[in-house]
mmCIF file with all atom_site columns, C-alpha atoms in Angstrom:
data_model
loop_
_atom_site.group_PDB
_atom_site.id
_atom_site.type_symbol
_atom_site.label_atom_id
_atom_site.label_alt_id
_atom_site.label_comp_id
_atom_site.label_asym_id
_atom_site.label_entity_id
_atom_site.label_seq_id
_atom_site.pdbx_PDB_ins_code
_atom_site.Cartn_x
_atom_site.Cartn_y
_atom_site.Cartn_z
_atom_site.occupancy
_atom_site.B_iso_or_equiv
_atom_site.pdbx_formal_charge
_atom_site.auth_seq_id
_atom_site.auth_comp_id
_atom_site.auth_asym_id
_atom_site.auth_atom_id
_atom_site.pdbx_PDB_model_num
ATOM 1  C CA . MET A 1 1  ? 59.099 15.051 60.041 1.00 95.00 ? 1  MET A CA 1
ATOM 2  C CA . LEU A 1 2  ? 60.011 11.570 59.311 1.00 96.00 ? 2  LEU A CA 1
ATOM 3  C CA . GLY A 1 3  ? 62.110 10.930 56.578 1.00 95.00 ? 3  GLY A CA 1
ATOM 4  C CA . ASP A 1 4  ? 65.141 9.152  54.875 1.00 94.00 ? 4  ASP A CA 1
ATOM 5  C CA . SER A 1 5  ? 68.247 10.327 53.385 1.00 91.00 ? 5  SER A CA 1
ATOM 6  C CA . VAL A 1 6  ? 66.399 12.856 51.207 1.00 92.00 ? 6  VAL A CA 1
ATOM 7  C CA . LEU A 1 7  ? 65.064 14.564 54.357 1.00 92.00 ? 7  LEU A CA 1
ATOM 8  C CA . LEU A 1 8  ? 68.449 14.449 56.005 1.00 91.00 ? 8  LEU A CA 1
ATOM 9  C CA . GLY A 1 9  ? 70.153 16.294 53.221 1.00 91.00 ? 9  GLY A CA 1
ATOM 10 C CA . VAL A 1 10 ? 67.573 19.508 54.323 1.00 92.00 ? 10 VAL A CA 1
ATOM 11 C CA . ARG A 1 11 ? 66.819 18.604 58.135 1.00 91.00 ? 11 ARG A CA 1
ATOM 12 C CA . ASP A 1 12 ? 68.986 21.778 59.461 1.00 91.00 ? 12 ASP A CA 1
ATOM 13 C CA . LEU A 1 13 ? 66.915 23.936 57.061 1.00 92.00 ? 13 LEU A CA 1
ATOM 14 C CA . LEU A 1 14 ? 63.649 22.988 58.112 1.00 90.00 ? 14 LEU A CA 1
ATOM 15 C CA . PRO A 1 15 ? 63.110 25.038 61.742 1.00 89.00 ? 15 PRO A CA 1
ATOM 16 C CA . GLY A 1 16 ? 63.905 27.970 60.151 1.00 92.00 ? 16 GLY A CA 1
ATOM 17 C CA . ALA A 1 17 ? 61.820 27.691 57.390 1.00 93.00 ? 17 ALA A CA 1
ATOM 18 C CA . LEU A 1 18 ? 58.847 26.988 60.077 1.00 92.00 ? 18 LEU A CA 1
ATOM 19 C CA . PRO A 1 19 ? 59.292 29.929 62.518 1.00 95.00 ? 19 PRO A CA 1
ATOM 20 C CA . GLY A 1 20 ? 57.136 29.958 65.129 1.00 94.00 ? 20 GLY A CA 1
ATOM 21 C CA . TRP A 1 21 ? 56.497 26.038 64.834 1.00 93.00 ? 21 TRP A CA 1
ATOM 22 C CA . ALA A 1 22 ? 58.245 23.311 67.310 1.00 91.00 ? 22 ALA A CA 1
ATOM 23 C CA . VAL A 1 23 ? 59.944 21.012 64.738 1.00 92.00 ? 23 VAL A CA 1
ATOM 24 C CA . THR A 1 24 ? 61.382 17.597 65.132 1.00 92.00 ? 24 THR A CA 1
ATOM 25 C CA . VAL A 1 25 ? 63.348 16.185 62.620 1.00 93.00 ? 25 VAL A CA 1
ATOM 26 C CA . ASP A 1 26 ? 63.763 12.374 62.647 1.00 95.00 ? 26 ASP A CA 1
ATOM 27 C CA . THR A 1 27 ? 66.001 11.290 59.832 1.00 94.00 ? 27 THR A CA 1
ATOM 28 C CA . VAL A 1 28 ? 67.785 8.240  58.972 1.00 93.00 ? 28 VAL A CA 1
ATOM 29 C CA . GLY A 1 29 ? 69.566 7.577  55.426 1.00 92.00 ? 29 GLY A CA 1
ATOM 30 C CA . SER A 1 30 ? 67.887 4.348  53.681 1.00 89.00 ? 30 SER A CA 1
ATOM 31 C CA . ARG A 1 31 ? 65.101 4.219  56.077 1.00 91.00 ? 31 ARG A CA 1
ATOM 32 C CA . ARG A 1 32 ? 62.319 2.276  54.572 1.00 90.00 ? 32 ARG A CA 1
ATOM 33 C CA . LEU A 1 33 ? 58.551 2.380  55.064 1.00 90.00 ? 33 LEU A CA 1
ATOM 34 C CA . PRO A 1 34 ? 58.498 -0.669 58.068 1.00 91.00 ? 34 PRO A CA 1
ATOM 35 C CA . GLN A 1 35 ? 61.123 1.360  59.698 1.00 93.00 ? 35 GLN A CA 1
ATOM 36 C CA . GLY A 1 36 ? 58.957 4.546  59.541 1.00 94.00 ? 36 GLY A CA 1
ATOM 37 C CA . ILE A 1 37 ? 56.244 2.571  60.902 1.00 95.00 ? 37 ILE A CA 1
ATOM 38 C CA . GLU A 1 38 ? 57.945 1.583  64.131 1.00 97.00 ? 38 GLU A CA 1
ATOM 39 C CA . VAL A 1 39 ? 59.509 5.010  64.577 1.00 97.00 ? 39 VAL A CA 1
ATOM 40 C CA . LEU A 1 40 ? 55.740 6.480  64.653 1.00 96.00 ? 40 LEU A CA 1
ATOM 41 C CA . ARG A 1 41 ? 54.145 3.865  66.958 1.00 97.00 ? 41 ARG A CA 1
ATOM 42 C CA . ALA A 1 42 ? 57.718 4.260  69.329 1.00 97.00 ? 42 ALA A CA 1
ATOM 43 C CA . ARG A 1 43 ? 57.046 8.221  69.378 1.00 96.00 ? 43 ARG A CA 1
ATOM 44 C CA . ARG A 1 44 ? 53.319 8.369  68.952 1.00 96.00 ? 44 ARG A CA 1
ATOM 45 C CA . ALA A 1 45 ? 52.959 10.316 72.424 1.00 96.00 ? 45 ALA A CA 1
ATOM 46 C CA . GLU A 1 46 ? 54.925 13.125 71.291 1.00 93.00 ? 46 GLU A CA 1
ATOM 47 C CA . ILE A 1 47 ? 53.263 13.516 67.697 1.00 93.00 ? 47 ILE A CA 1
ATOM 48 C CA . GLY A 1 48 ? 51.512 16.674 67.541 1.00 91.00 ? 48 GLY A CA 1
ATOM 49 C CA . ALA A 1 49 ? 48.787 18.161 65.234 1.00 92.00 ? 49 ALA A CA 1
ATOM 50 C CA . VAL A 1 50 ? 50.881 18.184 62.160 1.00 94.00 ? 50 VAL A CA 1
ATOM 51 C CA . VAL A 1 51 ? 53.018 15.009 60.558 1.00 94.00 ? 51 VAL A CA 1
ATOM 52 C CA . VAL A 1 52 ? 55.458 15.174 57.567 1.00 94.00 ? 52 VAL A CA 1
ATOM 53 C CA . ILE A 1 53 ? 56.588 11.743 56.066 1.00 95.00 ? 53 ILE A CA 1
ATOM 54 C CA . MET A 1 54 ? 58.993 11.545 53.419 1.00 93.00 ? 54 MET A CA 1
ATOM 55 C CA . LEU A 1 55 ? 59.843 7.975  52.967 1.00 90.00 ? 55 LEU A CA 1
ATOM 56 C CA . GLY A 1 56 ? 59.937 5.536  49.556 1.00 82.00 ? 56 GLY A CA 1
ATOM 57 C CA . ASN A 1 57 ? 62.916 7.046  47.902 1.00 79.00 ? 57 ASN A CA 1
ATOM 58 C CA . ASN A 1 58 ? 64.823 3.658  48.555 1.00 68.00 ? 58 ASN A CA 1
ATOM 59 C CA . TYR A 1 59 ? 61.899 1.317  46.576 1.00 71.00 ? 59 TYR A CA 1
ATOM 60 C CA . ILE A 1 60 ? 62.869 0.496  42.985 1.00 68.00 ? 60 ILE A CA 1
ATOM 61 C CA . ALA A 1 61 ? 60.506 0.141  40.240 1.00 63.00 ? 61 ALA A CA 1
ATOM 62 C CA . GLY A 1 62 ? 58.430 -3.265 41.068 1.00 65.00 ? 62 GLY A CA 1
ATOM 63 C CA . GLU A 1 63 ? 59.522 -3.766 44.215 1.00 61.00 ? 63 GLU A CA 1
ATOM 64 C CA . GLY A 1 64 ? 56.414 -2.454 46.145 1.00 57.00 ? 64 GLY A CA 1
#
């Protein structure tokens, strides 16, 4: 799971909510989309069959 501060707020709950899954949570407050793409590229070899991406909370209307 890759995210910003919203995912950071629940990161400790996620592995317990997905029993039997190998859960890796990579969250950083104020992470923006370009930073997330960099992380995905750098960790590509570690990514399994399922990826959860929660980004975009740090943009304001009209910013793109």
